[in-house]
Amino acid sequence: MGLFRRPPRGSSPSARDPRSCNADRPLTIALVCTQRLWHGGEEQAALLARGLRQSGQRVAVLARADGQFVRRMADEGFPVFPFHGNGRNPLAFLQIRAALRRLQPDVLHYNDPHAVTAAGLAGIGLRMKARVAARHLYFPIRWAIRYRAFCDRVICVSRPVAQVCQESGIPPRMIRVVHGGIDPAAWRPGDRQRARNALNVRQDEHLILTVAQLVTCKGHRDLLEAMQSIIARRPETRLVLAGDGPLRTSLEAQASTLGIGSHVQFLGHRTDVPDLLAAADLFILPSLSEALPVTLMEAMLAGCPIVTTTAGGVTDLVGDSADTETPVAWTVPPGKPHLLAAAILDALENEALRAERVARARQRMLQHFTASRMVHETLGVYREAIGLA
């Protein structure tokens, strides 16, 4: 097809990963995204598209015309087919169906729940060998019937997500776990001193960091409550919160009410996360719910010591909390501010333990959570669903 370009040499680590090379014929994959903004699910979809293209597959993108995903993927040379709104309207239905007729894909890949509905309906009656949905969310599925009707496989980013899918009514025969990943080759080490200078952090201060949207499930309220006892014991500790969201005003008010406002800094959305991770003495993930947090993968790769809850797919990343011999992080149950505070204080007071756990975390990250592994395993699910495996 004239639509598909050969990828630039060396543009992805999967080009150098022998597991991504497959002697079978290339597949044509239509990747559908209905989201307007760019979050973790869109980042994973972009990594998948790049890796699939680098492995010799033909990837086209169907995405909402006013979204960031369609613009970024077009800039990277992917064939793009924009559609109106979030796909759930008559015009979008016709646009998606026309694109699928033109592409005749072997695999229709839905990257989000709305995509399952939009492209699933638009694809009725069209001949496609496999329909695969990615599930990046750790929430029960309201309408599991659409997955049963429009999917051959559901790829879950963690084991807890797979469990939720099964409990929501998706048959186990359809569910596969493929962990998300990041591209170590694309990761740039941060500049510790530059970031600490920009944040006005003194050398004698301990800087702890969390990177997450300011929404309820991320557990910021628990972290602020924990900070009150941390600061009482170690007043040289500062907390920076990178990310924005609807809870910002109420969280700022909570910090003020707790009397810790001068120790907490709200940074808003940031594009310099590597620098922030380099500047931090601890990375904290206080989440109440997680599918597979990309920010935690980044902290593991960056070598920042971690204190995290065991919410959802976090345990897939850091291992079972019962593993007391080779832990990679300090872990506590979600929703327990007093335990979170104790873990943070223990981490701050044990420099040797921090170094050991950082080394193990980075090794675990590079072994199990790379983009190349994610691409290879996703391609395996495609071929299984088609019947080529």
mmCIF file of C-alpha atoms in Angstrom:
data_model
loop_
_atom_site.group_PDB
_atom_site.id
_atom_site.type_symbol
_atom_site.label_atom_id
_atom_site.label_comp_id
_atom_site.label_asym_id
_atom_site.label_seq_id
_atom_site.Cartn_x
_atom_site.Cartn_y
_atom_site.Cartn_z
ATOM 1 C CA MET A 1 0.000 0.000 0.000
ATOM 2 C CA GLY A 2 1.241 3.480 -0.852
ATOM 3 C CA LEU A 3 -0.061 4.738 2.485
ATOM 4 C CA PHE A 4 2.693 3.106 4.474
ATOM 5 C CA ARG A 5 6.233 4.462 4.707
ATOM 6 C CA ARG A 6 9.351 2.629 5.741
ATOM 7 C CA PRO A 7 10.339 3.740 9.277
ATOM 8 C CA PRO A 8 13.560 5.671 9.867
ATOM 9 C CA ARG A 9 16.512 3.476 10.806
ATOM 10 C CA GLY A 10 17.187 3.070 14.504
ATOM 11 C CA SER A 11 14.154 5.099 15.528
ATOM 12 C CA SER A 12 13.046 2.561 18.133
ATOM 13 C CA PRO A 13 14.718 0.018 20.386
ATOM 14 C CA SER A 14 12.428 -2.641 18.931
ATOM 15 C CA ALA A 15 14.417 -2.380 15.707
ATOM 16 C CA ARG A 16 17.327 -3.900 17.585
ATOM 17 C CA ASP A 17 15.268 -6.480 19.470
ATOM 18 C CA PRO A 18 15.377 -9.843 17.663
ATOM 19 C CA ARG A 19 12.105 -10.884 19.257
ATOM 20 C CA SER A 20 10.254 -8.237 17.200
ATOM 21 C CA CYS A 21 11.435 -9.726 13.901
ATOM 22 C CA ASN A 22 8.937 -12.156 12.434
ATOM 23 C CA ALA A 23 9.380 -14.148 9.234
ATOM 24 C CA ASP A 24 5.627 -14.200 8.577
ATOM 25 C CA ARG A 25 4.061 -11.630 6.305
ATOM 26 C CA PRO A 26 3.563 -8.100 7.668
ATOM 27 C CA LEU A 27 0.219 -7.315 9.221
ATOM 28 C CA THR A 28 -1.874 -4.245 8.503
ATOM 29 C CA ILE A 29 -3.074 -2.747 11.785
ATOM 30 C CA ALA A 30 -5.668 -0.017 12.227
ATOM 31 C CA LEU A 31 -5.118 1.635 15.622
ATOM 32 C CA VAL A 32 -8.145 3.582 16.871
ATOM 33 C CA CYS A 33 -7.981 6.333 19.516
ATOM 34 C CA THR A 34 -10.940 8.519 20.516
ATOM 35 C CA GLN A 35 -9.263 10.602 23.238
ATOM 36 C CA ARG A 36 -8.704 14.343 22.797
ATOM 37 C CA LEU A 37 -5.810 14.732 25.239
ATOM 38 C CA TRP A 38 -2.531 12.847 25.606
ATOM 39 C CA HIS A 39 -2.233 10.683 28.706
ATOM 40 C CA GLY A 40 -0.635 7.353 29.588
ATOM 41 C CA GLY A 41 -2.853 5.296 27.295
ATOM 42 C CA GLU A 42 -1.985 7.467 24.309
ATOM 43 C CA GLU A 43 1.739 7.283 25.139
ATOM 44 C CA GLN A 44 1.509 3.491 25.201
ATOM 45 C CA ALA A 45 -0.357 3.479 21.882
ATOM 46 C CA ALA A 46 2.335 5.646 20.301
ATOM 47 C CA LEU A 47 5.092 3.339 21.558
ATOM 48 C CA LEU A 48 3.160 0.362 20.185
ATOM 49 C CA ALA A 49 2.663 1.989 16.786
ATOM 50 C CA ARG A 50 6.346 2.901 16.482
ATOM 51 C CA GLY A 51 7.500 -0.534 17.520
ATOM 52 C CA LEU A 52 5.089 -2.342 15.214
ATOM 53 C CA ARG A 53 6.192 -0.199 12.295
ATOM 54 C CA GLN A 54 9.831 -0.803 13.122
ATOM 55 C CA SER A 55 9.205 -4.565 13.188
ATOM 56 C CA GLY A 56 7.860 -4.409 9.627
ATOM 57 C CA GLN A 57 4.120 -4.148 10.251
ATOM 58 C CA ARG A 58 1.923 -1.563 8.526
ATOM 59 C CA VAL A 59 0.195 0.741 10.999
ATOM 60 C CA ALA A 60 -2.489 3.318 10.283
ATOM 61 C CA VAL A 61 -4.073 5.600 12.867
ATOM 62 C CA LEU A 62 -7.771 6.415 13.150
ATOM 63 C CA ALA A 63 -8.277 9.200 15.700
ATOM 64 C CA ARG A 64 -10.468 12.184 16.506
ATOM 65 C CA ALA A 65 -9.676 15.189 14.350
ATOM 66 C CA ASP A 66 -9.371 17.613 17.286
ATOM 67 C CA GLY A 67 -7.149 15.326 19.365
ATOM 68 C CA GLN A 68 -3.440 15.418 20.098
ATOM 69 C CA PHE A 69 -2.922 11.800 19.059
ATOM 70 C CA VAL A 70 -3.801 12.293 15.390
ATOM 71 C CA ARG A 71 -1.511 15.330 15.092
ATOM 72 C CA ARG A 72 1.489 13.718 16.741
ATOM 73 C CA MET A 73 1.197 10.485 14.796
ATOM 74 C CA ALA A 74 0.821 12.373 11.514
ATOM 75 C CA ASP A 75 4.008 14.274 12.358
ATOM 76 C CA GLU A 76 5.757 10.905 12.738
ATOM 77 C CA GLY A 77 4.728 9.839 9.252
ATOM 78 C CA PHE A 78 1.900 7.446 10.072
ATOM 79 C CA PRO A 79 -1.107 7.371 7.736
ATOM 80 C CA VAL A 80 -3.899 9.052 9.687
ATOM 81 C CA PHE A 81 -7.656 9.025 9.221
ATOM 82 C CA PRO A 82 -9.321 11.723 11.344
ATOM 83 C CA PHE A 83 -12.934 11.434 12.412
ATOM 84 C CA HIS A 84 -15.436 13.782 14.018
ATOM 85 C CA GLY A 85 -15.660 14.048 17.814
ATOM 86 C CA ASN A 86 -15.234 10.954 19.958
ATOM 87 C CA GLY A 87 -16.501 8.645 17.220
ATOM 88 C CA ARG A 88 -19.990 8.126 18.571
ATOM 89 C CA ASN A 89 -21.948 10.113 15.996
ATOM 90 C CA PRO A 90 -23.212 9.380 12.454
ATOM 91 C CA LEU A 91 -20.515 11.391 10.654
ATOM 92 C CA ALA A 92 -17.695 9.697 12.579
ATOM 93 C CA PHE A 93 -19.320 6.315 11.954
ATOM 94 C CA LEU A 94 -19.168 6.935 8.191
ATOM 95 C CA GLN A 95 -15.592 8.269 8.379
ATOM 96 C CA ILE A 96 -14.336 5.277 10.378
ATOM 97 C CA ARG A 97 -16.132 2.798 8.158
ATOM 98 C CA ALA A 98 -14.696 4.418 5.005
ATOM 99 C CA ALA A 99 -11.189 4.246 6.478
ATOM 100 C CA LEU A 100 -11.590 0.564 7.385
ATOM 101 C CA ARG A 101 -12.908 -0.229 3.915
ATOM 102 C CA ARG A 102 -9.842 1.431 2.398
ATOM 103 C CA LEU A 103 -7.317 -0.134 4.758
ATOM 104 C CA GLN A 104 -8.791 -3.651 4.951
ATOM 105 C CA PRO A 105 -6.743 -4.238 8.135
ATOM 106 C CA ASP A 106 -5.767 -7.624 9.448
ATOM 107 C CA VAL A 107 -6.098 -6.233 12.995
ATOM 108 C CA LEU A 108 -8.453 -3.596 14.323
ATOM 109 C CA HIS A 109 -6.902 -2.340 17.579
ATOM 110 C CA TYR A 110 -9.089 -0.296 19.923
ATOM 111 C CA ASN A 111 -6.978 1.789 22.317
ATOM 112 C CA ASP A 112 -9.777 2.976 24.628
ATOM 113 C CA PRO A 113 -13.356 2.070 25.594
ATOM 114 C CA HIS A 114 -15.035 4.611 23.274
ATOM 115 C CA ALA A 115 -12.996 3.187 20.394
ATOM 116 C CA VAL A 116 -14.520 -0.250 21.030
ATOM 117 C CA THR A 117 -17.997 1.204 20.554
ATOM 118 C CA ALA A 118 -17.184 3.569 17.682
ATOM 119 C CA ALA A 119 -14.980 1.356 15.520
ATOM 120 C CA GLY A 120 -16.751 -1.825 16.610
ATOM 121 C CA LEU A 121 -20.070 -0.565 15.266
ATOM 122 C CA ALA A 122 -18.456 0.974 12.173
ATOM 123 C CA GLY A 123 -16.736 -2.306 11.364
ATOM 124 C CA ILE A 124 -19.878 -4.478 11.406
ATOM 125 C CA GLY A 125 -19.949 -6.579 8.245
ATOM 126 C CA LEU A 126 -16.395 -5.730 7.212
ATOM 127 C CA ARG A 127 -13.935 -8.596 7.011
ATOM 128 C CA MET A 128 -11.158 -8.253 9.571
ATOM 129 C CA LYS A 129 -9.151 -11.166 10.857
ATOM 130 C CA ALA A 130 -8.813 -9.945 14.453
ATOM 131 C CA ARG A 131 -10.285 -7.240 16.677
ATOM 132 C CA VAL A 132 -8.236 -6.454 19.766
ATOM 133 C CA ALA A 133 -8.959 -4.006 22.601
ATOM 134 C CA ALA A 134 -6.378 -2.535 24.952
ATOM 135 C CA ARG A 135 -7.509 -2.035 28.525
ATOM 136 C CA HIS A 136 -5.452 0.626 30.343
ATOM 137 C CA LEU A 137 -7.979 1.285 33.137
ATOM 138 C CA TYR A 138 -8.415 -0.302 36.550
ATOM 139 C CA PHE A 139 -12.163 0.261 36.746
ATOM 140 C CA PRO A 140 -15.084 -2.166 36.318
ATOM 141 C CA ILE A 141 -16.484 -2.269 32.782
ATOM 142 C CA ARG A 142 -20.049 -1.017 32.564
ATOM 143 C CA TRP A 143 -20.974 -2.572 29.248
ATOM 144 C CA ALA A 144 -18.898 -5.717 28.874
ATOM 145 C CA ILE A 145 -21.271 -6.823 26.129
ATOM 146 C CA ARG A 146 -19.550 -4.474 23.667
ATOM 147 C CA TYR A 147 -16.223 -6.224 24.306
ATOM 148 C CA ARG A 148 -17.843 -9.623 23.824
ATOM 149 C CA ALA A 149 -19.514 -8.422 20.625
ATOM 150 C CA PHE A 150 -16.694 -6.467 19.010
ATOM 151 C CA CYS A 151 -13.464 -8.090 20.281
ATOM 152 C CA ASP A 152 -11.586 -11.320 19.793
ATOM 153 C CA ARG A 153 -8.996 -10.483 22.453
ATOM 154 C CA VAL A 154 -8.701 -7.952 25.280
ATOM 155 C CA ILE A 155 -5.139 -6.966 26.180
ATOM 156 C CA CYS A 156 -4.834 -5.894 29.828
ATOM 157 C CA VAL A 157 -1.828 -3.899 31.026
ATOM 158 C CA SER A 158 -1.619 -5.727 34.361
ATOM 159 C CA ARG A 159 -2.920 -8.790 36.158
ATOM 160 C CA PRO A 160 -5.297 -6.796 38.396
ATOM 161 C CA VAL A 161 -6.788 -5.155 35.293
ATOM 162 C CA ALA A 162 -7.307 -8.615 33.806
ATOM 163 C CA GLN A 163 -9.065 -9.693 37.006
ATOM 164 C CA VAL A 164 -11.401 -6.694 36.845
ATOM 165 C CA CYS A 165 -12.198 -7.474 33.198
ATOM 166 C CA GLN A 166 -13.057 -11.049 34.078
ATOM 167 C CA GLU A 167 -15.227 -9.939 37.012
ATOM 168 C CA SER A 168 -16.999 -7.513 34.659
ATOM 169 C CA GLY A 169 -18.083 -10.349 32.377
ATOM 170 C CA ILE A 170 -15.350 -10.768 29.774
ATOM 171 C CA PRO A 171 -14.583 -14.486 29.284
ATOM 172 C CA PRO A 172 -11.068 -15.560 30.367
ATOM 173 C CA ARG A 173 -10.460 -17.066 26.900
ATOM 174 C CA MET A 174 -10.485 -13.514 25.490
ATOM 175 C CA ILE A 175 -8.145 -11.945 28.069
ATOM 176 C CA ARG A 176 -4.377 -11.638 27.719
ATOM 177 C CA VAL A 177 -1.953 -9.702 29.949
ATOM 178 C CA VAL A 178 0.690 -7.625 28.191
ATOM 179 C CA HIS A 179 2.428 -5.197 30.519
ATOM 180 C CA GLY A 180 2.969 -1.697 29.278
ATOM 181 C CA GLY A 181 6.487 -0.365 28.940
ATOM 182 C CA ILE A 182 8.732 2.580 28.219
ATOM 183 C CA ASP A 183 11.633 3.028 25.817
ATOM 184 C CA PRO A 184 14.927 3.165 27.747
ATOM 185 C CA ALA A 185 16.768 4.425 24.666
ATOM 186 C CA ALA A 186 14.522 7.494 24.510
ATOM 187 C CA TRP A 187 14.900 8.300 28.214
ATOM 188 C CA ARG A 188 17.217 11.216 28.911
ATOM 189 C CA PRO A 189 18.806 11.487 32.371
ATOM 190 C CA GLY A 190 17.701 14.575 34.250
ATOM 191 C CA ASP A 191 19.824 17.380 35.651
ATOM 192 C CA ARG A 192 19.551 17.295 39.447
ATOM 193 C CA GLN A 193 21.134 20.626 40.208
ATOM 194 C CA ARG A 194 19.266 22.505 37.493
ATOM 195 C CA ALA A 195 15.914 21.307 38.813
ATOM 196 C CA ARG A 196 16.758 21.915 42.465
ATOM 197 C CA ASN A 197 17.924 25.423 41.626
ATOM 198 C CA ALA A 198 14.726 26.085 39.682
ATOM 199 C CA LEU A 199 12.655 24.876 42.638
ATOM 200 C CA ASN A 200 14.802 26.836 45.170
ATOM 201 C CA VAL A 201 15.643 23.675 47.083
ATOM 202 C CA ARG A 202 18.551 23.994 49.501
ATOM 203 C CA GLN A 203 21.243 21.321 49.727
ATOM 204 C CA ASP A 204 20.155 20.384 53.257
ATOM 205 C CA GLU A 205 16.507 19.884 52.267
ATOM 206 C CA HIS A 206 14.926 16.524 51.369
ATOM 207 C CA LEU A 207 12.767 16.789 48.264
ATOM 208 C CA ILE A 208 9.976 14.284 47.727
ATOM 209 C CA LEU A 209 8.034 14.186 44.476
ATOM 210 C CA THR A 210 4.844 12.805 43.033
ATOM 211 C CA VAL A 211 3.803 13.076 39.390
ATOM 212 C CA ALA A 212 0.109 12.500 38.733
ATOM 213 C CA GLN A 213 -3.122 14.185 37.724
ATOM 214 C CA LEU A 214 -4.809 15.877 40.662
ATOM 215 C CA VAL A 215 -7.769 13.525 40.818
ATOM 216 C CA THR A 216 -9.212 11.469 43.672
ATOM 217 C CA CYS A 217 -7.846 8.064 42.694
ATOM 218 C CA LYS A 218 -4.246 9.329 42.854
ATOM 219 C CA GLY A 219 -4.390 9.638 46.648
ATOM 220 C CA HIS A 220 -2.958 13.141 47.092
ATOM 221 C CA ARG A 221 -5.134 13.765 50.157
ATOM 222 C CA ASP A 222 -3.494 10.839 51.942
ATOM 223 C CA LEU A 223 -0.046 12.105 51.013
ATOM 224 C CA LEU A 224 -0.760 15.580 52.390
ATOM 225 C CA GLU A 225 -2.071 14.055 55.616
ATOM 226 C CA ALA A 226 1.094 11.942 55.847
ATOM 227 C CA MET A 227 3.233 15.031 55.271
ATOM 228 C CA GLN A 228 2.001 16.619 58.488
ATOM 229 C CA SER A 229 3.708 13.979 60.649
ATOM 230 C CA ILE A 230 6.734 13.810 58.335
ATOM 231 C CA ILE A 231 7.378 17.535 58.627
ATOM 232 C CA ALA A 232 6.896 17.411 62.408
ATOM 233 C CA ARG A 233 9.755 14.925 62.577
ATOM 234 C CA ARG A 234 11.870 16.151 59.649
ATOM 235 C CA PRO A 235 11.089 19.826 59.009
ATOM 236 C CA GLU A 236 13.705 19.997 56.257
ATOM 237 C CA THR A 237 11.394 17.923 53.994
ATOM 238 C CA ARG A 238 9.612 19.489 51.013
ATOM 239 C CA LEU A 239 6.949 18.007 48.780
ATOM 240 C CA VAL A 240 6.451 18.939 45.134
ATOM 241 C CA LEU A 241 3.361 17.840 43.227
ATOM 242 C CA ALA A 242 3.724 17.771 39.437
ATOM 243 C CA GLY A 243 0.452 17.549 37.554
ATOM 244 C CA ASP A 244 -2.807 19.408 37.329
ATOM 245 C CA GLY A 245 -6.461 18.553 37.707
ATOM 246 C CA PRO A 246 -9.804 19.433 39.271
ATOM 247 C CA LEU A 247 -8.633 18.885 42.862
ATOM 248 C CA ARG A 248 -5.881 21.485 42.841
ATOM 249 C CA THR A 249 -7.784 24.182 44.735
ATOM 250 C CA SER A 250 -9.055 21.799 47.418
ATOM 251 C CA LEU A 251 -5.624 20.199 47.837
ATOM 252 C CA GLU A 252 -4.005 23.610 48.265
ATOM 253 C CA ALA A 253 -6.644 24.383 50.898
ATOM 254 C CA GLN A 254 -5.942 21.076 52.651
ATOM 255 C CA ALA A 255 -2.205 21.806 52.793
ATOM 256 C CA SER A 256 -2.953 25.217 54.300
ATOM 257 C CA THR A 257 -5.380 23.767 56.870
ATOM 258 C CA LEU A 258 -2.811 21.159 57.914
ATOM 259 C CA GLY A 259 -0.252 23.924 58.439
ATOM 260 C CA ILE A 260 2.169 22.521 55.837
ATOM 261 C CA GLY A 261 1.522 24.966 52.994
ATOM 262 C CA SER A 262 5.064 26.360 53.108
ATOM 263 C CA HIS A 263 6.465 22.839 52.646
ATOM 264 C CA VAL A 264 4.280 21.906 49.642
ATOM 265 C CA GLN A 265 4.641 23.217 46.113
ATOM 266 C CA PHE A 266 2.085 22.654 43.341
ATOM 267 C CA LEU A 267 3.905 22.727 40.000
ATOM 268 C CA GLY A 268 1.032 22.125 37.582
ATOM 269 C CA HIS A 269 1.642 20.267 34.336
ATOM 270 C CA ARG A 270 5.361 19.728 33.655
ATOM 271 C CA THR A 271 7.385 18.593 30.667
ATOM 272 C CA ASP A 272 10.655 18.242 32.622
ATOM 273 C CA VAL A 273 9.855 15.050 34.554
ATOM 274 C CA PRO A 274 13.390 13.596 34.091
ATOM 275 C CA ASP A 275 14.851 16.687 35.785
ATOM 276 C CA LEU A 276 12.298 16.471 38.607
ATOM 277 C CA LEU A 277 13.094 12.793 39.187
ATOM 278 C CA ALA A 278 16.808 13.582 39.277
ATOM 279 C CA ALA A 279 16.185 16.366 41.790
ATOM 280 C CA ALA A 280 14.021 14.262 44.095
ATOM 281 C CA ASP A 281 15.282 12.249 47.034
ATOM 282 C CA LEU A 282 12.118 10.110 46.972
ATOM 283 C CA PHE A 283 9.339 9.461 44.479
ATOM 284 C CA ILE A 284 5.945 8.886 46.120
ATOM 285 C CA LEU A 285 2.939 7.203 44.515
ATOM 286 C CA PRO A 286 0.051 7.406 47.027
ATOM 287 C CA SER A 287 -2.591 6.078 44.601
ATOM 288 C CA LEU A 288 -5.855 4.447 45.615
ATOM 289 C CA SER A 289 -6.306 2.901 42.162
ATOM 290 C CA GLU A 290 -3.841 2.178 39.346
ATOM 291 C CA ALA A 291 -3.760 0.064 36.192
ATOM 292 C CA LEU A 292 -0.003 0.221 35.502
ATOM 293 C CA PRO A 293 1.466 3.660 36.303
ATOM 294 C CA VAL A 294 3.924 4.939 33.706
ATOM 295 C CA THR A 295 5.298 7.518 36.139
ATOM 296 C CA LEU A 296 6.368 4.688 38.439
ATOM 297 C CA MET A 297 8.188 3.009 35.540
ATOM 298 C CA GLU A 298 9.967 6.296 34.872
ATOM 299 C CA ALA A 299 11.025 6.593 38.510
ATOM 300 C CA MET A 300 12.370 3.023 38.427
ATOM 301 C CA LEU A 301 14.355 3.743 35.268
ATOM 302 C CA ALA A 302 15.600 7.116 36.526
ATOM 303 C CA GLY A 303 17.003 5.654 39.747
ATOM 304 C CA CYS A 304 14.794 7.593 42.120
ATOM 305 C CA PRO A 305 13.965 5.744 45.377
ATOM 306 C CA ILE A 306 10.273 4.855 45.571
ATOM 307 C CA VAL A 307 7.569 4.754 48.224
ATOM 308 C CA THR A 308 4.287 3.510 46.778
ATOM 309 C CA THR A 309 0.961 2.025 47.681
ATOM 310 C CA THR A 310 0.102 -1.428 46.391
ATOM 311 C CA ALA A 311 -2.960 -0.206 44.474
ATOM 312 C CA GLY A 312 -3.984 -2.240 41.443
ATOM 313 C CA GLY A 313 -1.208 -2.997 38.980
ATOM 314 C CA VAL A 314 1.528 -1.411 41.093
ATOM 315 C CA THR A 315 2.387 -4.859 42.460
ATOM 316 C CA ASP A 316 3.062 -6.103 38.916
ATOM 317 C CA LEU A 317 5.712 -3.391 38.668
ATOM 318 C CA VAL A 318 7.401 -3.549 42.057
ATOM 319 C CA GLY A 319 6.675 -7.169 42.982
ATOM 320 C CA ASP A 320 4.751 -8.741 45.818
ATOM 321 C CA SER A 321 4.943 -6.822 49.101
ATOM 322 C CA ALA A 322 5.593 -10.176 50.817
ATOM 323 C CA ASP A 323 8.991 -10.298 49.116
ATOM 324 C CA THR A 324 11.085 -8.973 51.988
ATOM 325 C CA GLU A 325 14.432 -10.244 50.690
ATOM 326 C CA THR A 326 14.752 -8.253 47.470
ATOM 327 C CA PRO A 327 12.296 -5.326 47.589
ATOM 328 C CA VAL A 328 12.609 -2.616 44.960
ATOM 329 C CA ALA A 329 10.511 -0.036 46.824
ATOM 330 C CA TRP A 330 8.832 0.765 50.123
ATOM 331 C CA THR A 331 5.204 -0.384 49.787
ATOM 332 C CA VAL A 332 2.098 0.249 51.898
ATOM 333 C CA PRO A 333 -1.624 -0.514 51.453
ATOM 334 C CA PRO A 334 -3.622 2.261 49.776
ATOM 335 C CA GLY A 335 -5.621 4.636 51.934
ATOM 336 C CA LYS A 336 -3.354 4.430 54.994
ATOM 337 C CA PRO A 337 -1.719 7.856 55.534
ATOM 338 C CA HIS A 338 -0.012 6.834 58.796
ATOM 339 C CA LEU A 339 1.665 3.852 57.119
ATOM 340 C CA LEU A 340 2.634 6.024 54.156
ATOM 341 C CA ALA A 341 4.264 8.520 56.526
ATOM 342 C CA ALA A 342 6.177 5.752 58.326
ATOM 343 C CA ALA A 343 7.463 4.341 55.026
ATOM 344 C CA ILE A 344 8.593 7.766 53.800
ATOM 345 C CA LEU A 345 10.440 8.457 57.061
ATOM 346 C CA ASP A 346 12.095 5.035 56.933
ATOM 347 C CA ALA A 347 13.217 5.642 53.364
ATOM 348 C CA LEU A 348 14.609 9.092 54.202
ATOM 349 C CA GLU A 349 16.587 7.684 57.109
ATOM 350 C CA ASN A 350 18.151 4.711 55.272
ATOM 351 C CA GLU A 351 20.496 5.853 52.533
ATOM 352 C CA ALA A 352 22.038 2.394 52.046
ATOM 353 C CA LEU A 353 18.633 0.776 51.587
ATOM 354 C CA ARG A 354 17.680 3.455 49.078
ATOM 355 C CA ALA A 355 20.739 2.647 46.957
ATOM 356 C CA GLU A 356 20.059 -1.103 47.046
ATOM 357 C CA ARG A 357 16.427 -0.761 46.089
ATOM 358 C CA VAL A 358 17.146 1.734 43.323
ATOM 359 C CA ALA A 359 19.555 -0.724 41.670
ATOM 360 C CA ARG A 360 17.057 -3.591 41.891
ATOM 361 C CA ALA A 361 14.211 -1.413 40.600
ATOM 362 C CA ARG A 362 16.159 -0.344 37.528
ATOM 363 C CA GLN A 363 17.153 -3.926 36.763
ATOM 364 C CA ARG A 364 13.547 -5.107 37.107
ATOM 365 C CA MET A 365 12.358 -2.303 34.846
ATOM 366 C CA LEU A 366 14.845 -3.146 32.089
ATOM 367 C CA GLN A 367 14.058 -6.859 32.266
ATOM 368 C CA HIS A 368 10.282 -6.760 32.256
ATOM 369 C CA PHE A 369 8.808 -3.394 31.285
ATOM 370 C CA THR A 370 10.386 -2.164 28.063
ATOM 371 C CA ALA A 371 8.501 -0.962 25.004
ATOM 372 C CA SER A 372 10.178 -3.603 22.841
ATOM 373 C CA ARG A 373 8.850 -6.391 25.057
ATOM 374 C CA MET A 374 5.367 -4.854 24.982
ATOM 375 C CA VAL A 375 5.439 -4.643 21.171
ATOM 376 C CA HIS A 376 6.674 -8.221 20.792
ATOM 377 C CA GLU A 377 4.004 -9.634 23.109
ATOM 378 C CA THR A 378 1.210 -7.563 21.542
ATOM 379 C CA LEU A 379 2.194 -8.805 18.102
ATOM 380 C CA GLY A 380 2.021 -12.319 19.504
ATOM 381 C CA VAL A 381 -1.573 -11.705 20.640
ATOM 382 C CA TYR A 382 -2.460 -10.407 17.170
ATOM 383 C CA ARG A 383 -1.054 -13.491 15.491
ATOM 384 C CA GLU A 384 -2.746 -15.784 17.967
ATOM 385 C CA ALA A 385 -6.100 -14.106 17.361
ATOM 386 C CA ILE A 386 -5.654 -14.367 13.600
ATOM 387 C CA GLY A 387 -4.584 -17.996 13.886
ATOM 388 C CA LEU A 388 -0.971 -17.512 12.776
ATOM 389 C CA ALA A 389 0.633 -18.357 16.131
#
